[in-house]
Short mmCIF file of C-alpha atoms in Angstrom, two decimals:
data_model
loop_
_atom_site.label_atom_id
_atom_site.label_comp_id
_atom_site.label_asym_id
_atom_site.label_seq_id
_atom_site.Cartn_x
_atom_site.Cartn_y
_atom_site.Cartn_z
CA MET A 1405 -66.50 27.76 89.27
CA LYS A 1406 -63.63 30.05 88.41
CA ASN A 1407 -62.01 31.30 91.58
CA PHE A 1408 -59.75 34.25 92.08
CA LYS A 1409 -59.20 37.07 94.50
CA TYR A 1410 -60.01 40.58 93.34
CA VAL A 1411 -58.41 43.82 94.45
CA ASN A 1412 -59.36 47.22 93.07
CA THR A 1413 -56.62 49.84 93.10
CA ALA A 1414 -56.72 53.61 92.73
CA SER A 1415 -53.06 54.66 92.53
CA VAL A 1416 -49.65 53.47 91.35
CA ALA A 1417 -48.43 53.28 94.96
CA GLU A 1418 -51.30 50.99 95.84
CA VAL A 1419 -50.64 48.68 92.87
CA LEU A 1420 -46.97 48.35 93.77
CA LYS A 1421 -47.89 47.46 97.34
CA VAL A 1422 -50.27 44.71 96.23
CA LEU A 1423 -47.77 43.43 93.63
CA GLY A 1424 -45.14 43.23 96.36
CA GLN A 1425 -47.47 41.25 98.60
CA GLU A 1426 -49.02 38.89 96.07
CA LYS A 1427 -45.87 38.38 93.95
CA VAL A 1428 -46.31 35.45 91.52
CA ASN A 1429 -50.02 35.27 92.30
CA SER A 1430 -50.55 38.75 90.85
CA TYR A 1431 -52.36 39.31 87.59
CA LEU A 1432 -52.82 42.92 86.51
CA VAL A 1433 -56.01 43.69 84.59
CA ALA A 1434 -56.94 46.93 82.86
CA GLY A 1435 -59.27 46.55 79.87
CA ALA A 1436 -59.52 42.83 80.73
CA THR A 1437 -60.06 41.88 77.09
CA ASN A 1438 -57.17 39.40 77.30
CA ALA A 1439 -57.89 38.37 80.88
CA MET A 1440 -61.54 37.36 80.37
CA PRO A 1441 -60.78 34.36 78.13
CA PHE A 1442 -58.12 33.30 80.67
CA ILE A 1443 -60.66 33.51 83.48
CA ARG A 1444 -63.06 31.36 81.49
CA ASN A 1445 -60.39 28.73 80.83
CA GLY A 1446 -59.58 28.62 84.53
CA LYS A 1447 -56.05 29.86 83.84
CA LEU A 1448 -56.35 32.54 86.51
CA ASN A 1449 -57.72 30.27 89.23
CA ASN A 1450 -56.28 31.15 92.64
CA LYS A 1451 -54.60 34.27 91.24
CA THR A 1452 -55.14 37.74 92.59
CA LEU A 1453 -56.62 39.99 89.95
CA ILE A 1454 -55.45 43.53 90.50
CA ASN A 1455 -57.79 45.94 88.74
CA ILE A 1456 -55.87 48.98 87.50
CA ARG A 1457 -58.52 50.21 85.05
CA ASN A 1458 -59.47 53.26 87.10
CA ILE A 1459 -56.01 54.74 87.72
CA GLU A 1460 -56.53 57.95 85.75
CA GLU A 1461 -52.91 59.13 86.31
CA LEU A 1462 -51.79 56.36 83.91
CA ARG A 1463 -54.07 57.37 81.05
CA TYR A 1464 -52.65 60.18 78.90
CA ILE A 1465 -50.94 61.08 75.64
CA ARG A 1466 -48.44 63.90 76.18
CA GLU A 1467 -45.94 65.64 73.98
CA THR A 1468 -42.41 66.58 74.94
CA ASP A 1469 -39.68 68.11 72.80
CA LYS A 1470 -38.58 64.91 71.04
CA LYS A 1471 -41.04 62.29 72.28
CA VAL A 1472 -44.65 61.41 72.75
CA LEU A 1473 -45.35 59.91 76.17
CA ILE A 1474 -48.20 57.44 76.41
CA GLY A 1475 -49.67 56.26 79.71
CA PRO A 1476 -50.17 52.46 79.78
CA LEU A 1477 -53.90 52.75 80.50
CA THR A 1478 -54.48 54.75 77.33
CA THR A 1479 -57.13 52.81 75.40
CA LEU A 1480 -56.84 51.81 71.77
CA ALA A 1481 -59.75 54.21 71.12
CA ASP A 1482 -57.68 57.04 72.67
CA LEU A 1483 -54.72 56.19 70.40
CA GLU A 1484 -56.96 56.07 67.34
CA LYS A 1485 -58.31 59.57 68.00
CA SER A 1486 -55.07 61.24 69.11
CA GLU A 1487 -54.03 64.22 66.98
CA ILE A 1488 -50.57 64.19 68.59
CA LEU A 1489 -49.97 60.59 67.47
CA GLN A 1490 -51.50 61.26 64.05
CA LYS A 1491 -48.82 63.88 63.57
CA PHE A 1492 -45.82 62.21 65.21
CA ALA A 1493 -46.43 58.44 65.07
CA PRO A 1494 -48.98 57.61 62.35
CA ALA A 1495 -48.03 53.90 62.47
CA LEU A 1496 -49.48 53.64 65.97
CA VAL A 1497 -52.76 55.31 64.98
CA GLU A 1498 -53.10 52.98 62.01
CA ALA A 1499 -52.49 49.96 64.27
CA ALA A 1500 -55.18 51.20 66.68
CA ARG A 1501 -57.64 51.86 63.85
CA ASN A 1502 -57.38 48.25 62.70
CA PHE A 1503 -57.52 46.74 66.18
CA ALA A 1504 -60.44 44.33 66.90
CA ASP A 1505 -63.58 46.53 66.80
CA PRO A 1506 -64.70 49.81 68.45
CA THR A 1507 -66.20 48.08 71.53
CA ILE A 1508 -62.92 46.28 72.30
CA ARG A 1509 -60.93 49.44 71.52
CA ASN A 1510 -62.93 51.26 74.22
CA SER A 1511 -61.67 48.70 76.77
CA ALA A 1512 -58.28 47.46 75.62
CA THR A 1513 -55.19 49.43 76.64
CA ILE A 1514 -51.76 49.84 75.06
CA GLY A 1515 -50.06 48.68 78.28
CA GLY A 1516 -52.12 45.49 78.30
CA ASN A 1517 -51.43 44.84 74.66
CA ILE A 1518 -47.66 44.89 75.12
CA ALA A 1519 -47.59 43.33 78.60
CA SER A 1520 -49.49 40.27 77.39
CA ALA A 1521 -46.43 39.70 75.17
CA SER A 1522 -48.29 38.03 72.31
CA PRO A 1523 -46.22 37.75 69.12
CA ALA A 1524 -49.33 39.12 67.35
CA ALA A 1525 -49.79 42.19 69.60
CA ASP A 1526 -50.72 44.91 67.12
CA THR A 1527 -49.24 47.84 69.03
CA ALA A 1528 -45.93 46.07 69.72
CA THR A 1529 -44.88 46.11 66.06
CA PRO A 1530 -45.21 49.89 65.54
CA LEU A 1531 -43.61 50.55 68.95
CA LEU A 1532 -40.66 48.40 67.88
CA ALA A 1533 -40.36 50.19 64.53
CA LEU A 1534 -40.61 53.58 66.24
CA ASN A 1535 -37.82 52.64 68.70
CA ALA A 1536 -40.08 53.19 71.68
CA ASP A 1537 -39.02 52.52 75.26
CA VAL A 1538 -41.19 51.05 77.96
CA ILE A 1539 -40.64 52.27 81.52
CA ALA A 1540 -41.77 50.01 84.32
CA VAL A 1541 -41.58 50.35 88.07
CA SER A 1542 -41.50 47.93 90.99
CA ALA A 1543 -41.54 48.60 94.73
CA ALA A 1544 -38.39 46.51 95.22
CA ARG A 1545 -36.20 47.84 92.41
CA GLY A 1546 -37.62 51.21 91.37
CA GLU A 1547 -37.82 52.28 87.73
CA ARG A 1548 -36.16 50.76 84.69
CA LYS A 1549 -36.25 51.23 80.96
CA ILE A 1550 -37.13 48.16 78.95
CA PRO A 1551 -36.38 48.19 75.24
CA THR A 1552 -37.78 44.67 74.85
CA SER A 1553 -40.82 43.02 76.36
CA GLU A 1554 -39.22 41.27 79.31
CA PHE A 1555 -41.19 42.17 82.39
CA PHE A 1556 -40.69 41.02 85.91
CA ILE A 1557 -43.65 39.70 87.83
CA ASP A 1558 -43.85 42.58 90.31
CA GLU A 1559 -43.63 45.39 87.78
CA LEU A 1560 -46.09 47.91 86.46
CA ILE A 1561 -45.63 49.80 83.19
CA THR A 1562 -45.76 53.52 83.93
CA VAL A 1563 -45.03 55.13 80.57
CA ILE A 1564 -44.35 54.29 76.95
CA GLU A 1565 -41.97 56.76 75.29
CA VAL A 1566 -42.26 57.12 71.53
CA PRO A 1567 -39.68 59.22 69.65
CA LYS A 1568 -41.49 61.64 67.35
CA ASN A 1569 -41.50 61.39 63.58
CA THR A 1570 -40.11 64.64 62.18
CA ALA A 1571 -40.65 66.63 58.98
CA ASN A 1572 -38.45 64.21 57.03
CA SER A 1573 -39.49 60.94 58.65
CA SER A 1574 -42.72 59.01 58.81
CA SER A 1575 -44.15 55.65 59.82
CA TRP A 1576 -46.93 53.29 58.84
CA PHE A 1577 -48.53 49.99 59.84
CA ILE A 1578 -50.33 47.31 57.84
CA LYS A 1579 -52.01 44.22 59.23
CA LEU A 1580 -53.20 41.10 57.47
CA GLY A 1581 -55.90 39.14 59.27
CA LEU A 1582 -58.43 36.56 58.13
CA ARG A 1583 -61.18 39.19 58.27
CA ASN A 1584 -61.49 42.88 59.18
CA ALA A 1585 -63.01 42.68 62.65
CA MET A 1586 -61.66 40.92 65.74
CA ALA A 1587 -58.88 39.29 63.74
CA ILE A 1588 -55.55 38.14 65.12
CA SER A 1589 -52.77 39.23 62.78
CA LEU A 1590 -51.39 36.59 60.39
CA VAL A 1591 -48.62 39.04 59.70
CA ASN A 1592 -48.33 42.69 60.66
CA VAL A 1593 -45.69 45.15 59.58
CA ALA A 1594 -44.68 48.56 60.85
CA ALA A 1595 -41.88 50.72 59.54
CA CYS A 1596 -40.33 54.09 60.17
CA VAL A 1597 -38.10 55.77 57.59
CA ALA A 1598 -36.11 59.00 57.70
CA ILE A 1599 -34.80 60.72 54.56
CA GLU A 1600 -31.85 63.11 54.50
CA ASP A 1601 -30.47 64.77 51.36
CA GLY A 1602 -32.64 62.53 49.20
CA LYS A 1603 -31.35 59.31 50.77
CA VAL A 1604 -32.66 56.97 53.44
CA SER A 1605 -30.70 57.91 56.58
CA GLN A 1606 -32.55 55.65 59.00
CA ALA A 1607 -34.93 52.76 58.52
CA SER A 1608 -36.56 50.53 61.05
CA VAL A 1609 -38.89 47.77 59.99
CA ALA A 1610 -40.69 45.47 62.43
CA LEU A 1611 -42.93 42.46 61.91
CA GLY A 1612 -45.38 40.68 64.19
CA SER A 1613 -46.73 37.11 64.12
CA VAL A 1614 -43.71 35.81 62.21
CA ALA A 1615 -41.53 34.71 65.15
CA ALA A 1616 -41.86 34.06 68.88
CA THR A 1617 -41.80 37.81 69.53
CA PRO A 1618 -42.27 40.83 67.27
CA VAL A 1619 -38.96 41.20 65.41
CA ARG A 1620 -36.92 43.85 63.66
CA ALA A 1621 -36.11 43.12 60.00
CA LYS A 1622 -32.42 44.02 60.11
CA MET A 1623 -31.65 42.80 56.59
CA VAL A 1624 -34.46 44.89 55.07
CA GLU A 1625 -33.27 47.90 57.06
CA LYS A 1626 -29.68 47.43 55.87
CA ALA A 1627 -30.83 47.15 52.26
CA LEU A 1628 -32.79 50.40 52.54
CA VAL A 1629 -30.28 52.71 54.19
CA GLY A 1630 -28.42 54.87 51.68
CA THR A 1631 -30.86 54.26 48.82
CA ALA A 1632 -33.03 56.92 47.17
CA PHE A 1633 -36.14 55.06 48.44
CA SER A 1634 -37.35 54.47 44.89
CA ALA A 1635 -39.91 51.79 43.98
CA GLN A 1636 -37.05 49.52 42.87
CA ASP A 1637 -35.14 50.10 46.13
CA ILE A 1638 -38.25 49.17 48.12
CA GLU A 1639 -38.87 46.09 45.97
CA ALA A 1640 -35.29 44.88 46.47
CA ALA A 1641 -35.24 45.58 50.20
CA ALA A 1642 -38.59 43.82 50.80
CA GLN A 1643 -37.21 40.63 49.23
CA GLU A 1644 -34.66 40.48 52.07
CA VAL A 1645 -37.33 39.96 54.75
CA GLY A 1646 -37.18 36.16 54.42
CA GLY A 1647 -33.85 36.20 56.26
CA ASP A 1648 -35.28 38.18 59.17
CA ILE A 1649 -38.31 36.09 60.08
CA SER A 1650 -39.12 32.51 61.03
CA PRO A 1651 -42.91 32.14 60.80
CA ILE A 1652 -44.62 28.98 61.98
CA THR A 1653 -47.60 27.14 60.56
CA ASP A 1654 -50.64 27.27 62.83
CA VAL A 1655 -54.45 27.12 62.62
CA ARG A 1656 -54.60 30.52 60.98
CA ALA A 1657 -52.01 30.23 58.21
CA SER A 1658 -49.03 28.27 56.96
CA GLY A 1659 -45.48 29.45 57.48
CA GLU A 1660 -44.98 29.61 53.70
CA TYR A 1661 -47.99 31.90 53.30
CA ARG A 1662 -46.76 34.18 56.08
CA GLN A 1663 -43.32 34.24 54.45
CA GLU A 1664 -44.78 35.41 51.11
CA MET A 1665 -47.19 37.89 52.68
CA ALA A 1666 -44.39 39.41 54.76
CA VAL A 1667 -42.64 40.49 51.53
CA VAL A 1668 -45.86 41.99 50.13
CA LEU A 1669 -46.74 43.82 53.35
CA VAL A 1670 -43.23 45.22 53.85
CA LYS A 1671 -43.39 46.57 50.31
CA ARG A 1672 -46.85 48.15 50.83
CA THR A 1673 -45.87 49.67 54.17
CA LEU A 1674 -42.71 51.23 52.72
CA LYS A 1675 -44.55 52.53 49.65
CA ARG A 1676 -47.12 54.16 51.89
CA ILE A 1677 -44.34 55.84 53.86
CA GLY A 1678 -42.91 57.03 50.55
CA ASN A 1679 -46.28 58.65 49.78
CA LEU A 1680 -46.49 60.24 53.22
CA LEU A 1681 -43.00 61.72 52.87
CA ASN A 1682 -43.62 63.15 49.40
CA ARG A 1683 -46.76 65.00 50.41
CA MET B 348 -65.91 33.39 97.26
CA ILE B 349 -66.19 36.70 99.09
CA LYS B 350 -68.81 39.16 97.92
CA HIS B 351 -67.92 42.66 96.83
CA GLU B 352 -70.30 45.55 97.46
CA ILE B 353 -70.76 47.53 94.28
CA GLU B 354 -72.93 50.40 93.13
CA PHE B 355 -73.67 51.54 89.61
CA THR B 356 -76.25 53.48 87.66
CA LEU B 357 -78.26 51.29 85.30
CA ASN B 358 -80.47 53.12 82.80
CA GLY B 359 -80.58 56.12 85.10
CA LYS B 360 -81.36 54.20 88.31
CA LYS B 361 -78.87 53.66 91.11
CA ARG B 362 -78.37 49.97 91.84
CA ARG B 363 -76.50 48.44 94.71
CA LEU B 364 -75.58 44.79 95.14
CA ALA B 365 -73.11 42.33 96.59
CA ILE B 366 -71.52 40.04 94.01
CA ALA B 367 -68.66 37.57 93.68
CA ALA B 368 -65.56 38.75 91.80
CA ASN B 369 -66.13 36.20 89.04
CA GLU B 370 -69.60 37.46 88.02
CA LEU B 371 -69.79 38.72 84.45
CA LEU B 372 -71.51 42.06 83.99
CA LEU B 373 -73.59 40.34 81.31
CA ASN B 374 -75.00 37.81 83.78
CA VAL B 375 -75.66 40.48 86.40
CA ILE B 376 -77.65 42.53 83.86
CA ARG B 377 -79.62 39.53 82.57
CA ASP B 378 -80.14 37.53 85.78
CA ASP B 379 -79.91 39.90 88.76
CA MET B 380 -81.35 42.96 87.00
CA ALA B 381 -83.75 40.90 84.85
CA LEU B 382 -83.00 42.96 81.74
CA THR B 383 -82.78 40.41 78.94
CA GLY B 384 -82.37 42.83 76.03
CA THR B 385 -78.61 42.40 76.36
CA LYS B 386 -77.90 39.10 74.60
CA TYR B 387 -75.49 36.33 75.48
CA GLY B 388 -74.00 35.27 72.14
CA CYS B 389 -70.45 33.96 72.02
CA GLY B 390 -69.29 35.01 75.49
CA ILE B 391 -65.74 35.61 74.24
CA GLY B 392 -65.91 39.07 72.71
CA GLU B 393 -66.39 37.96 69.11
CA CYS B 394 -70.04 38.79 68.31
CA ALA B 395 -70.95 42.00 70.19
CA ALA B 396 -74.54 40.87 70.90
CA CYS B 397 -73.90 41.89 74.53
CA THR B 398 -72.91 45.49 73.69
CA VAL B 399 -73.80 47.98 76.43
CA LEU B 400 -72.80 51.60 76.97
CA ILE B 401 -70.44 52.28 79.87
CA GLU B 402 -70.21 56.03 80.46
CA GLY B 403 -71.61 56.38 76.95
CA LYS B 404 -68.93 54.19 75.31
CA ALA B 405 -69.88 50.92 73.62
CA MET B 406 -68.33 47.96 75.42
CA LEU B 407 -68.98 44.24 75.67
CA ALA B 408 -70.74 43.05 78.84
CA CYS B 409 -69.30 39.53 78.40
CA MET B 410 -65.79 40.95 78.63
CA LEU B 411 -66.33 42.89 81.83
CA LEU B 412 -66.35 41.66 85.39
CA ALA B 413 -69.27 43.25 87.19
CA VAL B 414 -66.97 44.35 90.03
CA SER B 415 -65.02 46.49 87.57
CA VAL B 416 -68.02 48.74 86.76
CA ASN B 417 -68.34 49.91 90.36
CA GLY B 418 -69.36 53.59 90.29
CA LYS B 419 -69.98 53.63 86.54
CA SER B 420 -73.06 54.50 84.53
CA ILE B 421 -74.45 51.73 82.29
CA THR B 422 -77.03 51.97 79.54
CA THR B 423 -78.64 48.86 78.04
CA VAL B 424 -81.04 48.77 75.11
CA GLU B 425 -83.92 49.10 77.59
CA GLY B 426 -82.55 52.50 78.59
CA LEU B 427 -82.60 54.14 75.14
CA SER B 428 -86.32 54.91 74.87
CA GLN B 429 -88.08 57.67 76.80
CA GLY B 430 -91.08 55.84 78.23
CA ASN B 431 -93.00 54.54 75.22
CA GLU B 432 -91.17 56.79 72.81
CA LEU B 433 -88.38 54.99 70.97
CA SER B 434 -85.06 56.70 70.35
CA PRO B 435 -84.42 57.79 66.73
CA ILE B 436 -82.08 54.86 66.04
CA GLN B 437 -84.57 52.32 67.46
CA GLN B 438 -87.34 53.76 65.26
CA ALA B 439 -84.98 53.72 62.25
CA PHE B 440 -84.29 49.98 62.69
CA ILE B 441 -88.07 49.37 62.56
CA ASP B 442 -88.69 51.75 59.64
CA LYS B 443 -85.92 50.21 57.54
CA GLY B 444 -86.78 46.62 58.45
CA ALA B 445 -83.27 46.14 59.82
CA VAL B 446 -84.33 43.21 61.99
CA GLN B 447 -84.87 39.57 61.25
CA CYS B 448 -84.44 37.21 64.19
CA GLY B 449 -83.52 40.19 66.38
CA PHE B 450 -80.76 38.56 68.42
CA CYS B 451 -78.04 40.97 67.27
CA THR B 452 -80.39 43.98 67.24
CA PRO B 453 -79.83 45.34 70.79
CA GLY B 454 -76.06 45.31 70.22
CA MET B 455 -76.43 46.83 66.75
CA VAL B 456 -78.74 49.56 68.08
CA LEU B 457 -76.39 50.47 70.95
CA ALA B 458 -73.25 50.44 68.79
CA SER B 459 -75.07 52.62 66.20
CA HIS B 460 -76.22 54.95 68.97
CA ALA B 461 -72.60 55.27 70.20
CA LEU B 462 -71.39 55.93 66.65
CA LEU B 463 -73.98 58.67 66.05
CA THR B 464 -73.09 60.27 69.38
CA GLU B 465 -69.39 60.35 68.45
CA ASN B 466 -69.91 61.18 64.81
CA PRO B 467 -73.37 62.57 63.91
CA ALA B 468 -72.76 62.32 60.16
CA PRO B 469 -70.85 59.09 59.42
CA SER B 470 -70.25 57.92 55.84
CA GLU B 471 -71.30 54.42 54.77
CA ASN B 472 -67.70 53.26 55.20
CA GLU B 473 -67.52 54.73 58.68
CA ILE B 474 -70.77 53.00 59.62
CA ARG B 475 -69.56 49.63 58.32
CA ASP B 476 -66.22 50.11 60.05
CA TYR B 477 -67.82 50.99 63.37
CA LEU B 478 -70.23 48.04 63.29
CA ARG B 479 -67.58 45.61 62.13
CA GLY B 480 -67.55 43.66 65.39
CA ASN B 481 -71.35 43.35 65.60
CA HIS B 482 -72.31 40.16 63.84
CA CYS B 483 -75.68 39.54 62.22
CA ARG B 484 -76.23 36.06 60.82
CA CYS B 485 -79.57 36.57 59.09
CA THR B 486 -80.46 39.90 57.48
CA GLY B 487 -77.17 40.88 55.98
CA TYR B 488 -75.99 44.35 56.84
CA LYS B 489 -77.58 46.51 54.15
CA ALA B 490 -80.79 47.43 56.00
CA ILE B 491 -78.83 48.01 59.21
CA VAL B 492 -76.50 50.45 57.45
CA GLN B 493 -79.53 52.16 55.87
CA ALA B 494 -81.14 52.51 59.29
CA VAL B 495 -78.05 54.29 60.63
CA GLN B 496 -77.82 56.45 57.50
CA SER B 497 -81.45 57.52 57.93
CA CYS B 498 -80.51 59.01 61.32
CA VAL B 499 -77.83 61.24 59.81
CA LYS B 500 -79.06 64.79 59.93
CA VAL B 501 -78.07 66.64 56.80
CA PRO B 502 -76.72 70.01 57.93
CA LYS B 503 -78.81 72.94 56.68
CA ARG B 504 -76.98 75.41 54.50
#
């Protein structure tokens, strides 16, 4: 028998109170699509499951002047259908569109996807490429901005801030899995490129499933900045990705295969951004 | 384990029960509610045989704790027909022969129903994309896709 305590919460204040009381025993669940396998394996025995699924104040996609603000309980299905994100952060929409299947996308949330801190989390890669910030709050220490995925045990994500793509910048995401549905990424790539006066002024490229955490490909980025973003420039920059990643061999693929696919996917992602920018 | 009092609407009827926090919605539907149309396939969110509609959205009953659907409205395959009259998508599965062993059928029917509610005129690609998590291991997917396509109402000019 799997045993755990269960607390339903209806507001952020209530969650913080329970987190403060239960401390290391706390386990926040929203869509529960990650938590259910853990429950089955007995990994959450004696924990306190804090259900945050119904806190409507944390489910929104809002636009400000320079950013899109995403509530952590926004589902993958919400992201997929968002016109705001389609316009200002297409990489995130593409990641949502390729996530698991529609039934899981109706449950799974963006906050859960990043908080579970899997190296294969499909929304983490585009958020990294888009230079997003995660804001979390705890009763003891108040709010803080987290550019990485280091959370404390008593914290709750309250908002994910995504800088908008502008008229001369765009972003894309490509995932390689073993099949289309319900697949864990073998490699995923997201990139965001800005062009000024015909040259790449800013480039951020991120990869998932190729290191212990999603990583930025600094060498690819360096090779891109200042170029005209031609097919040859993209080809040359993509070759640099080997220096940025350290993929392991596991049940799904070998490290060598991931290494080769990373080059191909970086190239395809950048080419797609090229197409989006030339429209 | 302590029992939690919950209430939900199942196929239009209010239900109230006391359950342990670790009860899967799937088991509550099959065992406590005695509705066995919802199938227990993989139990880990890989096959979608346990698809149900929560507030009209397709979700997996094996991935939901029953306590978490407190106050929600749930539709299972038993709730699609009006008395003896099958819903259009149920009839289409019969007409197109989109059933072999039938184990995946309730999930397929509910996911298709959700798709047609969201998007009344999906393309073949959109149908295949939407049903990508629902696994069938005997018929192949062609007849299933045809069944969904036959429910698409062509807009009159």
